[in-house]
Amino acid sequence: MGTWSHGNFDNDAALDWLGGTTGRLIAEIQEAMASPDSMQADEWDGDIVPCRIELLCVMAENGLVPRWPDLQELQQWKLIYLREWDGSIDELDPDEDYRQNRRDTLAATFDRMLKLAAASADAGR
């Protein structure tokens, strides 16, 4: 096992674990995307997919960059998710302020992911 510094992620075992963890988060998002109606506003994946993306973004912003799928797939995630959310939220009769603020937060979460993944792709070239 290689260790190169004193940080929590400065060894091979930690990076292997991190790769497995981020890989699972991405696989869970991909699985949800394969069943779009699972991401409606009142469904489990409708709440949890943005949480998974948020965790991946926080890791990437702190130098623990996941192996993102290609940008086209990530753009599809955003389109699929927002289509499902937009098509289902009104059935729940939300307050208009909540509806708009939540929509803005969701779009910003996906945009943040796209920006981080694009930066990672650019850095890898």
Short mmCIF file of C-alpha atoms in Angstrom, two decimals:
data_model
loop_
_atom_site.label_atom_id
_atom_site.label_comp_id
_atom_site.label_asym_id
_atom_site.label_seq_id
_atom_site.Cartn_x
_atom_site.Cartn_y
_atom_site.Cartn_z
CA MET A 1 0.00 0.00 0.00
CA GLY A 2 1.29 3.43 -0.91
CA THR A 3 1.07 6.38 1.44
CA TRP A 4 2.34 9.77 0.33
CA SER A 5 1.26 12.21 3.03
CA HIS A 6 -0.63 12.54 6.34
CA GLY A 7 -4.12 13.33 4.97
CA ASN A 8 -7.05 10.98 5.30
CA PHE A 9 -7.10 10.31 1.57
CA ASP A 10 -3.35 10.24 1.04
CA ASN A 11 -3.03 6.49 0.65
CA ASP A 12 -4.04 3.80 -1.82
CA ALA A 13 -6.63 2.13 0.43
CA ALA A 14 -8.49 5.39 1.02
CA LEU A 15 -8.56 6.22 -2.68
CA ASP A 16 -9.75 2.70 -3.54
CA TRP A 17 -12.58 3.11 -1.01
CA LEU A 18 -13.42 6.55 -2.37
CA GLY A 19 -13.52 5.24 -5.92
CA GLY A 20 -15.92 2.50 -4.84
CA THR A 21 -18.10 4.95 -2.95
CA THR A 22 -18.35 7.47 -5.78
CA GLY A 23 -18.83 4.62 -8.25
CA ARG A 24 -21.81 3.36 -6.25
CA LEU A 25 -23.34 6.85 -6.10
CA ILE A 26 -23.01 7.20 -9.87
CA ALA A 27 -24.39 3.70 -10.48
CA GLU A 28 -27.39 4.47 -8.26
CA ILE A 29 -28.08 7.65 -10.25
CA GLN A 30 -27.76 5.74 -13.52
CA GLU A 31 -30.19 3.12 -12.23
CA ALA A 32 -32.71 5.82 -11.32
CA MET A 33 -32.31 7.45 -14.74
CA ALA A 34 -33.23 4.13 -16.35
CA SER A 35 -36.65 4.39 -14.61
CA PRO A 36 -37.52 8.06 -15.09
CA ASP A 37 -40.87 7.97 -13.31
CA SER A 38 -38.99 7.00 -10.13
CA MET A 39 -37.79 10.62 -10.07
CA GLN A 40 -41.19 12.25 -9.85
CA ALA A 41 -41.54 14.82 -7.11
CA ASP A 42 -43.18 12.41 -4.66
CA GLU A 43 -40.87 9.43 -5.28
CA TRP A 44 -37.75 8.26 -3.42
CA ASP A 45 -35.36 8.94 -6.29
CA GLY A 46 -36.96 12.34 -6.79
CA ASP A 47 -35.53 13.29 -3.40
CA ILE A 48 -32.38 11.16 -3.30
CA VAL A 49 -30.85 11.68 -6.78
CA PRO A 50 -30.09 15.36 -6.03
CA CYS A 51 -28.57 14.30 -2.68
CA ARG A 52 -26.26 11.86 -4.44
CA ILE A 53 -25.25 14.55 -6.92
CA GLU A 54 -24.66 17.00 -4.07
CA LEU A 55 -22.31 14.55 -2.35
CA LEU A 56 -20.38 13.99 -5.59
CA CYS A 57 -20.09 17.76 -6.09
CA VAL A 58 -18.83 18.35 -2.54
CA MET A 59 -16.20 15.66 -3.03
CA ALA A 60 -15.13 17.11 -6.38
CA GLU A 61 -14.92 20.62 -4.94
CA ASN A 62 -12.61 19.29 -2.25
CA GLY A 63 -10.19 17.63 -4.64
CA LEU A 64 -11.72 14.14 -4.47
CA VAL A 65 -12.96 14.11 -8.04
CA PRO A 66 -15.18 11.18 -9.03
CA ARG A 67 -14.94 9.45 -12.37
CA TRP A 68 -17.85 11.27 -13.94
CA PRO A 69 -19.75 9.75 -16.83
CA ASP A 70 -19.31 11.68 -20.08
CA LEU A 71 -20.85 15.13 -20.27
CA GLN A 72 -23.58 14.03 -22.69
CA GLU A 73 -24.83 11.48 -20.16
CA LEU A 74 -24.77 14.07 -17.38
CA GLN A 75 -26.71 16.53 -19.55
CA GLN A 76 -29.27 13.78 -20.17
CA TRP A 77 -29.56 13.25 -16.42
CA LYS A 78 -30.52 16.88 -16.01
CA LEU A 79 -33.07 16.77 -18.83
CA ILE A 80 -34.66 13.54 -17.61
CA TYR A 81 -34.78 14.56 -13.98
CA LEU A 82 -36.23 18.03 -14.53
CA ARG A 83 -38.77 16.70 -17.03
CA GLU A 84 -40.03 14.20 -14.47
CA TRP A 85 -40.01 16.70 -11.62
CA ASP A 86 -41.75 19.40 -13.67
CA GLY A 87 -44.35 16.91 -14.84
CA SER A 88 -45.24 15.74 -11.34
CA ILE A 89 -44.78 18.59 -8.86
CA ASP A 90 -48.10 20.33 -9.56
CA GLU A 91 -50.02 17.19 -8.55
CA LEU A 92 -48.74 17.81 -5.03
CA ASP A 93 -50.22 21.33 -5.00
CA PRO A 94 -47.11 23.06 -3.65
CA ASP A 95 -46.87 26.68 -2.64
CA GLU A 96 -45.65 28.63 -5.69
CA ASP A 97 -42.61 30.02 -3.85
CA TYR A 98 -41.56 26.52 -2.83
CA ARG A 99 -42.15 25.21 -6.33
CA GLN A 100 -39.98 27.87 -7.96
CA ASN A 101 -37.26 27.86 -5.30
CA ARG A 102 -37.02 24.06 -5.34
CA ARG A 103 -36.89 24.04 -9.15
CA ASP A 104 -34.09 26.62 -9.07
CA THR A 105 -32.17 24.55 -6.51
CA LEU A 106 -32.53 21.38 -8.56
CA ALA A 107 -31.37 23.07 -11.77
CA ALA A 108 -28.43 24.65 -9.92
CA THR A 109 -27.41 21.26 -8.50
CA PHE A 110 -27.29 19.71 -11.97
CA ASP A 111 -25.50 22.76 -13.40
CA ARG A 112 -22.90 22.56 -10.64
CA MET A 113 -22.32 18.89 -11.44
CA LEU A 114 -21.96 19.68 -15.14
CA LYS A 115 -19.46 22.45 -14.43
CA LEU A 116 -17.36 20.25 -12.16
CA ALA A 117 -17.42 17.34 -14.61
CA ALA A 118 -16.42 19.64 -17.49
CA ALA A 119 -13.52 21.02 -15.43
CA SER A 120 -12.43 17.49 -14.63
CA ALA A 121 -12.61 16.50 -18.29
CA ASP A 122 -10.59 19.58 -19.29
CA ALA A 123 -7.97 18.81 -16.64
CA GLY A 124 -7.63 15.26 -17.96
CA ARG A 125 -6.76 16.38 -21.48
#
